[in-house]
Amino acid sequence: MQFQVAETKQIPDTSEFLSVLKSRHSSAINPQVEGQITKIFVKSGDHVKQGEPLLQIDPLKQEATVSSQEAARAAQEANKKYAQISLERAKKLLDAGVISKAEYDNAQTSYDAADAQLRAMEEQVRTQKVELKYYQVSAPMDGIVGDIPVHVGDRVSVATLLTTVDEPGALEAYIYVPVDRSRELKLGLPVRLVDENQKPLAETSVTFISPQVDTETQTVLAKALVANSAVKLRIAQQVRAQITWSVHKGPVVPILSVVRINGQFFAFVASKESNGTFARQKVLKVGEPLGNDYPVLSGLQGGEHIITSGTQFMQDGMPVVEQPGNPAAAPADGKTAATH
């Protein structure tokens, strides 16, 4: 039987949690006016520049309002001109002693009122023209257009989500940590993002810890910056986040030497006793795999001889002997051999 000495390695205390990637610079686009969508100029995934039109909301009603306001302003401008002419005439008559000061003051008051009303109407026209611009929804920044859940013909309100615009590049991993582990959270803890096949995606660290608990999920939100310089990760992508709480020394055992029965892990070790060397089955508590090894949390000490072959035929208490010529201690490569 082949043996391997249980090595002692640096073992990280790591937990894995669900994480969602979100853009650090994302803008939800809602209309600032109500109306019916008449045009959609972009599609999901398009790259847009700041100010580029995204959607058009029917502006006919607002255009009519602007035209009406401009007509009212023009009429009031005529009223002001008439009041100004009347004021100039009254000034000449006052200077000639034809009218009283009270009549002149009335003319001045009429002119001042007409001027004030004209300025108020001009402000209303400006306001309506500004609102008219809101009927064309534009990109607030350079970025990538997200999902567009609305269609031409839909009636939208200020609460309707039209789409999103996200800047490519840097992301944030939103990690949802159960409350029972949240007390161990601290800024700077190493975070490793992996996919469903445990393939590494990014290395980062905790940069934010929420002071509040989500009442529905009973989790605490932690964030970690993700450079994503190669733009391989996508916004809203779900990944696994492995947080390393601490690192300690401990024994490891080859994965192929471990047998799992009814949820428990077992391994055979060669135990040197007074009447010989015997295979002894040990119950192990192991952590997440580290490459080809399991870190052993309990049940095994560093330096013990782990039986690495023939374990499917092994029974507890079976005698084993080392092959002739091999020393009892492990050689430089950490392996020795023995037979029944």
mmCIF file of C-alpha atoms in Angstrom:
data_model
loop_
_atom_site.group_PDB
_atom_site.id
_atom_site.type_symbol
_atom_site.label_atom_id
_atom_site.label_comp_id
_atom_site.label_asym_id
_atom_site.label_seq_id
_atom_site.Cartn_x
_atom_site.Cartn_y
_atom_site.Cartn_z
ATOM 1 C CA MET A 1 0.000 0.000 0.000
ATOM 2 C CA GLN A 2 1.171 3.519 -0.788
ATOM 3 C CA PHE A 3 1.556 6.000 2.039
ATOM 4 C CA GLN A 4 1.893 9.754 2.169
ATOM 5 C CA VAL A 5 2.899 11.816 5.157
ATOM 6 C CA ALA A 6 0.201 14.329 6.119
ATOM 7 C CA GLU A 7 1.741 17.691 5.312
ATOM 8 C CA THR A 8 1.158 20.852 7.291
ATOM 9 C CA LYS A 9 0.256 23.841 5.148
ATOM 10 C CA GLN A 10 -1.159 27.328 5.439
ATOM 11 C CA ILE A 11 -4.916 26.763 5.388
ATOM 12 C CA PRO A 12 -7.283 29.671 4.751
ATOM 13 C CA ASP A 13 -10.575 29.819 6.656
ATOM 14 C CA THR A 14 -12.831 30.596 3.722
ATOM 15 C CA SER A 15 -16.588 30.873 3.230
ATOM 16 C CA GLU A 16 -18.432 31.100 -0.063
ATOM 17 C CA PHE A 17 -21.423 33.366 -0.633
ATOM 18 C CA LEU A 18 -23.688 34.451 -3.472
ATOM 19 C CA SER A 19 -22.583 37.655 -5.184
ATOM 20 C CA VAL A 20 -23.993 39.859 -7.934
ATOM 21 C CA LEU A 21 -21.852 42.186 -10.048
ATOM 22 C CA LYS A 22 -23.112 45.736 -10.454
ATOM 23 C CA SER A 23 -21.765 48.731 -12.286
ATOM 24 C CA ARG A 24 -20.069 51.401 -10.197
ATOM 25 C CA HIS A 25 -21.525 53.977 -12.577
ATOM 26 C CA SER A 26 -25.043 52.989 -13.565
ATOM 27 C CA SER A 27 -27.984 55.252 -14.339
ATOM 28 C CA ALA A 28 -31.625 54.199 -14.322
ATOM 29 C CA ILE A 29 -33.501 56.156 -16.989
ATOM 30 C CA ASN A 30 -37.004 57.328 -16.083
ATOM 31 C CA PRO A 31 -38.998 59.889 -18.078
ATOM 32 C CA GLN A 32 -39.552 63.307 -16.574
ATOM 33 C CA VAL A 33 -42.916 63.637 -18.303
ATOM 34 C CA GLU A 34 -45.922 61.444 -19.040
ATOM 35 C CA GLY A 35 -46.926 60.389 -22.520
ATOM 36 C CA GLN A 36 -46.861 57.773 -25.263
ATOM 37 C CA ILE A 37 -43.613 56.441 -26.714
ATOM 38 C CA THR A 38 -43.407 57.193 -30.444
ATOM 39 C CA LYS A 39 -39.795 56.206 -31.210
ATOM 40 C CA ILE A 40 -36.995 54.113 -29.723
ATOM 41 C CA PHE A 41 -33.641 55.088 -31.203
ATOM 42 C CA VAL A 42 -31.413 52.424 -29.593
ATOM 43 C CA LYS A 43 -31.420 48.752 -28.669
ATOM 44 C CA SER A 44 -30.014 46.845 -25.699
ATOM 45 C CA GLY A 45 -26.237 46.591 -25.791
ATOM 46 C CA ASP A 46 -25.671 49.720 -27.880
ATOM 47 C CA HIS A 47 -22.821 52.034 -26.895
ATOM 48 C CA VAL A 48 -24.100 55.602 -26.573
ATOM 49 C CA LYS A 49 -22.534 59.005 -25.958
ATOM 50 C CA GLN A 50 -23.715 61.573 -23.440
ATOM 51 C CA GLY A 51 -26.687 63.499 -24.862
ATOM 52 C CA GLU A 52 -27.471 60.912 -27.541
ATOM 53 C CA PRO A 53 -31.271 60.396 -27.893
ATOM 54 C CA LEU A 54 -32.638 57.118 -26.545
ATOM 55 C CA LEU A 55 -36.430 57.405 -26.827
ATOM 56 C CA GLN A 56 -39.042 59.903 -28.023
ATOM 57 C CA ILE A 57 -42.267 60.572 -26.133
ATOM 58 C CA ASP A 58 -45.116 62.107 -28.146
ATOM 59 C CA PRO A 59 -44.526 65.893 -27.847
ATOM 60 C CA LEU A 60 -47.605 67.155 -29.781
ATOM 61 C CA LYS A 61 -49.569 68.247 -26.721
ATOM 62 C CA GLN A 62 -46.563 70.029 -25.258
ATOM 63 C CA GLU A 63 -45.754 71.679 -28.600
ATOM 64 C CA ALA A 64 -49.323 73.011 -28.695
ATOM 65 C CA THR A 65 -48.882 74.355 -25.172
ATOM 66 C CA VAL A 66 -45.673 76.124 -26.173
ATOM 67 C CA SER A 67 -47.366 77.646 -29.244
ATOM 68 C CA SER A 68 -50.261 78.881 -27.115
ATOM 69 C CA GLN A 69 -47.904 80.420 -24.577
ATOM 70 C CA GLU A 70 -45.897 82.140 -27.319
ATOM 71 C CA ALA A 71 -49.100 83.593 -28.809
ATOM 72 C CA ALA A 72 -50.132 84.902 -25.391
ATOM 73 C CA ARG A 73 -46.667 86.394 -24.937
ATOM 74 C CA ALA A 74 -46.901 88.140 -28.325
ATOM 75 C CA ALA A 75 -50.282 89.611 -27.374
ATOM 76 C CA GLN A 76 -48.919 90.836 -24.082
ATOM 77 C CA GLU A 77 -45.928 92.364 -25.861
ATOM 78 C CA ALA A 78 -48.391 94.383 -27.934
ATOM 79 C CA ASN A 79 -50.153 95.461 -24.729
ATOM 80 C CA LYS A 80 -46.849 96.625 -23.305
ATOM 81 C CA LYS A 81 -46.067 98.649 -26.409
ATOM 82 C CA TYR A 82 -49.488 100.323 -26.230
ATOM 83 C CA ALA A 83 -48.958 101.058 -22.518
ATOM 84 C CA GLN A 84 -45.540 102.517 -23.312
ATOM 85 C CA ILE A 85 -47.003 104.797 -26.008
ATOM 86 C CA SER A 86 -49.741 105.883 -23.579
ATOM 87 C CA LEU A 87 -47.135 106.623 -20.901
ATOM 88 C CA GLU A 88 -45.032 108.735 -23.294
ATOM 89 C CA ARG A 89 -48.141 110.677 -24.353
ATOM 90 C CA ALA A 90 -49.151 111.247 -20.749
ATOM 91 C CA LYS A 91 -45.637 112.540 -19.975
ATOM 92 C CA LYS A 92 -45.921 115.167 -22.712
ATOM 93 C CA LEU A 93 -49.406 116.194 -21.590
ATOM 94 C CA LEU A 94 -48.237 116.442 -17.995
ATOM 95 C CA ASP A 95 -45.329 118.630 -19.005
ATOM 96 C CA ALA A 96 -47.778 120.838 -20.950
ATOM 97 C CA GLY A 97 -50.078 121.064 -17.925
ATOM 98 C CA VAL A 98 -52.975 119.436 -19.770
ATOM 99 C CA ILE A 99 -53.420 116.449 -17.385
ATOM 100 C CA SER A 100 -52.959 115.986 -13.675
ATOM 101 C CA LYS A 101 -50.153 114.094 -11.945
ATOM 102 C CA ALA A 102 -52.687 111.435 -10.913
ATOM 103 C CA GLU A 103 -53.566 110.702 -14.555
ATOM 104 C CA TYR A 104 -49.863 110.370 -15.386
ATOM 105 C CA ASP A 105 -49.360 108.000 -12.437
ATOM 106 C CA ASN A 106 -52.195 105.832 -13.756
ATOM 107 C CA ALA A 107 -50.461 105.582 -17.119
ATOM 108 C CA GLN A 108 -47.182 104.668 -15.393
ATOM 109 C CA THR A 109 -48.926 101.970 -13.350
ATOM 110 C CA SER A 110 -50.511 100.481 -16.471
ATOM 111 C CA TYR A 111 -47.132 100.323 -18.202
ATOM 112 C CA ASP A 112 -45.440 98.709 -15.163
ATOM 113 C CA ALA A 113 -48.209 96.082 -14.933
ATOM 114 C CA ALA A 114 -47.962 95.301 -18.658
ATOM 115 C CA ASP A 115 -44.162 94.980 -18.389
ATOM 116 C CA ALA A 116 -44.385 92.661 -15.374
ATOM 117 C CA GLN A 117 -47.008 90.496 -17.053
ATOM 118 C CA LEU A 118 -44.875 90.238 -20.197
ATOM 119 C CA ARG A 119 -41.855 89.083 -18.166
ATOM 120 C CA ALA A 120 -44.023 86.492 -16.410
ATOM 121 C CA MET A 121 -45.266 85.167 -19.743
ATOM 122 C CA GLU A 122 -41.738 85.016 -21.150
ATOM 123 C CA GLU A 123 -40.723 82.913 -18.134
ATOM 124 C CA GLN A 124 -43.689 80.596 -18.744
ATOM 125 C CA VAL A 125 -42.643 80.166 -22.378
ATOM 126 C CA ARG A 126 -39.076 79.291 -21.303
ATOM 127 C CA THR A 127 -40.422 76.784 -18.792
ATOM 128 C CA GLN A 128 -42.646 75.108 -21.360
ATOM 129 C CA LYS A 129 -39.792 74.954 -23.890
ATOM 130 C CA VAL A 130 -37.545 73.298 -21.295
ATOM 131 C CA GLU A 131 -40.262 70.757 -20.557
ATOM 132 C CA LEU A 132 -40.605 70.124 -24.286
ATOM 133 C CA LYS A 133 -36.978 68.918 -24.320
ATOM 134 C CA TYR A 134 -37.894 66.246 -21.748
ATOM 135 C CA TYR A 135 -40.030 64.517 -24.379
ATOM 136 C CA GLN A 136 -36.813 63.328 -25.990
ATOM 137 C CA VAL A 137 -35.014 61.087 -23.477
ATOM 138 C CA SER A 138 -31.233 61.304 -23.835
ATOM 139 C CA ALA A 139 -28.263 59.409 -22.403
ATOM 140 C CA PRO A 140 -26.954 61.110 -19.223
ATOM 141 C CA MET A 141 -23.423 59.767 -19.820
ATOM 142 C CA ASP A 142 -21.329 57.586 -22.111
ATOM 143 C CA GLY A 143 -22.133 53.916 -21.587
ATOM 144 C CA ILE A 144 -23.922 50.759 -22.658
ATOM 145 C CA VAL A 145 -27.694 50.574 -22.970
ATOM 146 C CA GLY A 146 -29.294 47.907 -20.777
ATOM 147 C CA ASP A 147 -32.630 46.148 -21.152
ATOM 148 C CA ILE A 148 -35.447 48.223 -22.676
ATOM 149 C CA PRO A 149 -38.683 46.870 -21.191
ATOM 150 C CA VAL A 150 -40.962 49.393 -22.972
ATOM 151 C CA HIS A 151 -42.209 49.441 -26.574
ATOM 152 C CA VAL A 152 -43.422 51.975 -29.109
ATOM 153 C CA GLY A 153 -47.019 52.819 -28.235
ATOM 154 C CA ASP A 154 -46.637 52.255 -24.495
ATOM 155 C CA ARG A 155 -47.842 55.044 -22.235
ATOM 156 C CA VAL A 156 -45.255 55.896 -19.597
ATOM 157 C CA SER A 157 -45.180 57.963 -16.411
ATOM 158 C CA VAL A 158 -42.365 59.418 -14.357
ATOM 159 C CA ALA A 159 -42.253 56.127 -12.404
ATOM 160 C CA THR A 160 -41.693 53.969 -15.513
ATOM 161 C CA LEU A 161 -38.200 52.501 -15.959
ATOM 162 C CA LEU A 162 -37.272 53.003 -19.597
ATOM 163 C CA THR A 163 -33.777 51.479 -19.573
ATOM 164 C CA THR A 164 -30.369 51.792 -17.922
ATOM 165 C CA VAL A 165 -27.038 53.166 -19.080
ATOM 166 C CA ASP A 166 -23.932 51.597 -17.556
ATOM 167 C CA GLU A 167 -20.315 52.624 -17.893
ATOM 168 C CA PRO A 168 -18.161 49.658 -18.986
ATOM 169 C CA GLY A 169 -15.197 48.591 -16.909
ATOM 170 C CA ALA A 170 -14.989 48.671 -13.132
ATOM 171 C CA LEU A 171 -17.692 46.790 -11.237
ATOM 172 C CA GLU A 172 -18.655 46.137 -7.633
ATOM 173 C CA ALA A 173 -19.405 42.700 -6.245
ATOM 174 C CA TYR A 174 -22.437 42.807 -3.949
ATOM 175 C CA ILE A 175 -21.872 39.981 -1.453
ATOM 176 C CA TYR A 176 -24.708 38.866 0.808
ATOM 177 C CA VAL A 177 -23.285 37.520 4.067
ATOM 178 C CA PRO A 178 -25.578 35.764 6.589
ATOM 179 C CA VAL A 179 -25.994 37.557 9.885
ATOM 180 C CA ASP A 180 -24.242 34.797 11.849
ATOM 181 C CA ARG A 181 -20.988 35.518 9.969
ATOM 182 C CA SER A 182 -21.423 39.280 9.658
ATOM 183 C CA ARG A 183 -19.646 40.000 12.945
ATOM 184 C CA GLU A 184 -16.435 38.689 11.399
ATOM 185 C CA LEU A 185 -16.673 41.059 8.461
ATOM 186 C CA LYS A 186 -14.075 43.792 8.283
ATOM 187 C CA LEU A 187 -12.665 46.031 5.609
ATOM 188 C CA GLY A 188 -9.758 44.594 3.648
ATOM 189 C CA LEU A 189 -10.670 40.898 3.981
ATOM 190 C CA PRO A 190 -9.480 39.035 0.861
ATOM 191 C CA VAL A 191 -12.223 38.129 -1.622
ATOM 192 C CA ARG A 192 -11.912 35.694 -4.508
ATOM 193 C CA LEU A 193 -14.595 35.594 -7.176
ATOM 194 C CA VAL A 194 -15.185 32.240 -8.890
ATOM 195 C CA ASP A 195 -17.698 30.861 -11.360
ATOM 196 C CA GLU A 196 -19.937 27.827 -10.910
ATOM 197 C CA ASN A 197 -17.010 25.566 -11.812
ATOM 198 C CA GLN A 198 -14.752 27.198 -9.193
ATOM 199 C CA LYS A 199 -12.723 28.859 -11.941
ATOM 200 C CA PRO A 200 -11.116 32.056 -10.568
ATOM 201 C CA LEU A 201 -12.511 35.282 -12.029
ATOM 202 C CA ALA A 202 -10.957 38.035 -9.909
ATOM 203 C CA GLU A 203 -9.041 38.718 -6.701
ATOM 204 C CA THR A 204 -10.134 41.686 -4.579
ATOM 205 C CA SER A 205 -11.010 42.670 -0.996
ATOM 206 C CA VAL A 206 -13.933 43.976 1.052
ATOM 207 C CA THR A 207 -14.326 47.744 0.583
ATOM 208 C CA PHE A 208 -17.764 48.369 2.153
ATOM 209 C CA ILE A 209 -19.885 46.799 4.898
ATOM 210 C CA SER A 210 -23.507 47.823 5.338
ATOM 211 C CA PRO A 211 -24.459 48.908 8.868
ATOM 212 C CA GLN A 212 -27.933 47.433 8.366
ATOM 213 C CA VAL A 213 -29.361 43.927 8.057
ATOM 214 C CA ASP A 214 -31.739 43.086 5.217
ATOM 215 C CA THR A 215 -34.931 42.191 7.078
ATOM 216 C CA GLU A 216 -36.148 39.820 4.336
ATOM 217 C CA THR A 217 -32.991 37.784 3.757
ATOM 218 C CA GLN A 218 -31.278 38.341 7.126
ATOM 219 C CA THR A 219 -28.028 39.105 5.356
ATOM 220 C CA VAL A 220 -25.532 41.940 5.533
ATOM 221 C CA LEU A 221 -24.360 43.527 2.304
ATOM 222 C CA ALA A 222 -20.607 43.705 1.709
ATOM 223 C CA LYS A 223 -19.031 45.182 -1.425
ATOM 224 C CA ALA A 224 -15.736 44.542 -3.186
ATOM 225 C CA LEU A 225 -14.313 46.511 -6.108
ATOM 226 C CA VAL A 226 -13.606 44.521 -9.282
ATOM 227 C CA ALA A 227 -11.248 46.150 -11.793
ATOM 228 C CA ASN A 228 -12.582 44.176 -14.802
ATOM 229 C CA SER A 229 -10.053 45.912 -17.055
ATOM 230 C CA ALA A 230 -10.483 43.267 -19.763
ATOM 231 C CA VAL A 231 -14.296 43.634 -19.532
ATOM 232 C CA LYS A 232 -14.742 39.861 -19.141
ATOM 233 C CA LEU A 233 -17.358 40.165 -16.402
ATOM 234 C CA ARG A 234 -20.857 41.443 -17.053
ATOM 235 C CA ILE A 235 -23.194 43.675 -15.112
ATOM 236 C CA ALA A 236 -25.805 41.671 -13.125
ATOM 237 C CA GLN A 237 -23.728 38.480 -13.518
ATOM 238 C CA GLN A 238 -24.045 36.118 -10.543
ATOM 239 C CA VAL A 239 -20.768 34.745 -9.215
ATOM 240 C CA ARG A 240 -19.486 33.068 -6.064
ATOM 241 C CA ALA A 241 -17.502 35.177 -3.643
ATOM 242 C CA GLN A 242 -15.041 33.398 -1.358
ATOM 243 C CA ILE A 243 -14.172 35.498 1.684
ATOM 244 C CA THR A 244 -11.022 34.479 3.575
ATOM 245 C CA TRP A 245 -11.537 35.187 7.270
ATOM 246 C CA SER A 246 -8.102 34.058 8.467
ATOM 247 C CA VAL A 247 -5.152 31.756 7.656
ATOM 248 C CA HIS A 248 -3.751 29.071 9.970
ATOM 249 C CA LYS A 249 -1.412 26.094 9.777
ATOM 250 C CA GLY A 250 -2.916 22.631 9.611
ATOM 251 C CA PRO A 251 -2.671 19.194 7.996
ATOM 252 C CA VAL A 252 -3.984 18.388 4.547
ATOM 253 C CA VAL A 253 -5.014 15.068 3.059
ATOM 254 C CA PRO A 254 -5.191 14.084 -0.658
ATOM 255 C CA ILE A 255 -8.743 14.172 -1.966
ATOM 256 C CA LEU A 256 -8.353 10.688 -3.499
ATOM 257 C CA SER A 257 -7.504 9.271 -0.065
ATOM 258 C CA VAL A 258 -10.787 10.436 1.462
ATOM 259 C CA VAL A 259 -13.977 8.393 1.414
ATOM 260 C CA ARG A 260 -17.381 9.979 2.080
ATOM 261 C CA ILE A 261 -20.028 7.804 3.717
ATOM 262 C CA ASN A 262 -23.417 9.147 4.845
ATOM 263 C CA GLY A 263 -22.115 12.704 4.796
ATOM 264 C CA GLN A 264 -19.006 11.919 6.859
ATOM 265 C CA PHE A 265 -15.416 11.889 5.619
ATOM 266 C CA PHE A 266 -13.022 9.023 6.398
ATOM 267 C CA ALA A 267 -9.365 8.249 5.688
ATOM 268 C CA PHE A 268 -7.066 5.355 6.565
ATOM 269 C CA VAL A 269 -3.751 5.975 8.308
ATOM 270 C CA ALA A 270 -0.934 3.567 9.055
ATOM 271 C CA SER A 271 -0.709 3.286 12.835
ATOM 272 C CA LYS A 272 2.509 1.887 14.296
ATOM 273 C CA GLU A 273 1.609 -0.120 17.382
ATOM 274 C CA SER A 274 3.509 -2.425 19.734
ATOM 275 C CA ASN A 275 2.602 -5.542 17.756
ATOM 276 C CA GLY A 276 2.907 -4.100 14.237
ATOM 277 C CA THR A 277 1.555 -1.524 11.821
ATOM 278 C CA PHE A 278 -2.187 -1.450 11.222
ATOM 279 C CA ALA A 279 -4.632 0.483 9.057
ATOM 280 C CA ARG A 280 -6.850 2.672 11.212
ATOM 281 C CA GLN A 281 -9.930 4.425 9.856
ATOM 282 C CA LYS A 282 -10.325 7.993 11.062
ATOM 283 C CA VAL A 283 -13.314 10.297 10.892
ATOM 284 C CA LEU A 284 -12.267 13.645 9.452
ATOM 285 C CA LYS A 285 -13.771 17.071 9.407
ATOM 286 C CA VAL A 286 -12.545 18.775 6.253
ATOM 287 C CA GLY A 287 -12.825 22.221 4.714
ATOM 288 C CA GLU A 288 -13.188 23.398 1.123
ATOM 289 C CA PRO A 289 -10.691 21.719 -1.265
ATOM 290 C CA LEU A 290 -7.309 23.367 -1.779
ATOM 291 C CA GLY A 291 -6.187 22.138 -5.173
ATOM 292 C CA ASN A 292 -5.888 18.334 -4.866
ATOM 293 C CA ASP A 293 -6.075 18.298 -1.063
ATOM 294 C CA TYR A 294 -8.655 18.684 1.664
ATOM 295 C CA PRO A 295 -7.648 20.827 4.648
ATOM 296 C CA VAL A 296 -8.284 18.774 7.777
ATOM 297 C CA LEU A 297 -10.081 20.695 10.506
ATOM 298 C CA SER A 298 -10.102 17.792 12.944
ATOM 299 C CA GLY A 299 -9.351 14.047 13.089
ATOM 300 C CA LEU A 300 -5.760 14.048 11.773
ATOM 301 C CA GLN A 301 -2.387 15.364 12.876
ATOM 302 C CA GLY A 302 0.459 16.535 10.697
ATOM 303 C CA GLY A 303 3.090 13.823 10.122
ATOM 304 C CA GLU A 304 0.680 10.877 10.216
ATOM 305 C CA HIS A 305 1.008 8.327 7.397
ATOM 306 C CA ILE A 306 -2.026 8.438 5.125
ATOM 307 C CA ILE A 307 -2.798 5.357 3.054
ATOM 308 C CA THR A 308 -3.258 6.582 -0.513
ATOM 309 C CA SER A 309 -3.964 3.356 -2.453
ATOM 310 C CA GLY A 310 -6.087 0.272 -2.061
ATOM 311 C CA THR A 311 -8.447 2.005 0.372
ATOM 312 C CA GLN A 312 -11.472 0.418 -1.313
ATOM 313 C CA PHE A 313 -10.285 -2.950 0.016
ATOM 314 C CA MET A 314 -9.086 -1.642 3.351
ATOM 315 C CA GLN A 315 -10.674 -2.462 6.681
ATOM 316 C CA ASP A 316 -10.064 -0.936 10.087
ATOM 317 C CA GLY A 317 -7.365 -2.903 11.939
ATOM 318 C CA MET A 318 -5.940 -4.586 8.855
ATOM 319 C CA PRO A 319 -2.174 -5.109 9.237
ATOM 320 C CA VAL A 320 0.077 -3.369 6.747
ATOM 321 C CA VAL A 321 3.842 -3.438 6.300
ATOM 322 C CA GLU A 322 6.232 -1.201 4.470
ATOM 323 C CA GLN A 323 7.903 -2.502 1.364
ATOM 324 C CA PRO A 324 11.428 -3.803 1.992
ATOM 325 C CA GLY A 325 14.128 -1.201 1.627
ATOM 326 C CA ASN A 326 11.893 1.790 2.429
ATOM 327 C CA PRO A 327 12.585 3.654 5.676
ATOM 328 C CA ALA A 328 9.830 4.147 8.170
ATOM 329 C CA ALA A 329 10.017 7.883 7.729
ATOM 330 C CA ALA A 330 8.805 9.446 4.532
ATOM 331 C CA PRO A 331 11.390 10.265 1.858
ATOM 332 C CA ALA A 332 11.921 13.704 0.424
ATOM 333 C CA ASP A 333 8.876 13.502 -1.824
ATOM 334 C CA GLY A 334 6.674 12.747 1.194
ATOM 335 C CA LYS A 335 5.732 9.190 0.097
ATOM 336 C CA THR A 336 6.583 5.648 1.284
ATOM 337 C CA ALA A 337 5.227 2.308 0.191
ATOM 338 C CA ALA A 338 3.907 -0.691 2.096
ATOM 339 C CA THR A 339 2.019 -3.907 1.421
ATOM 340 C CA HIS A 340 -0.320 -6.140 3.349
#
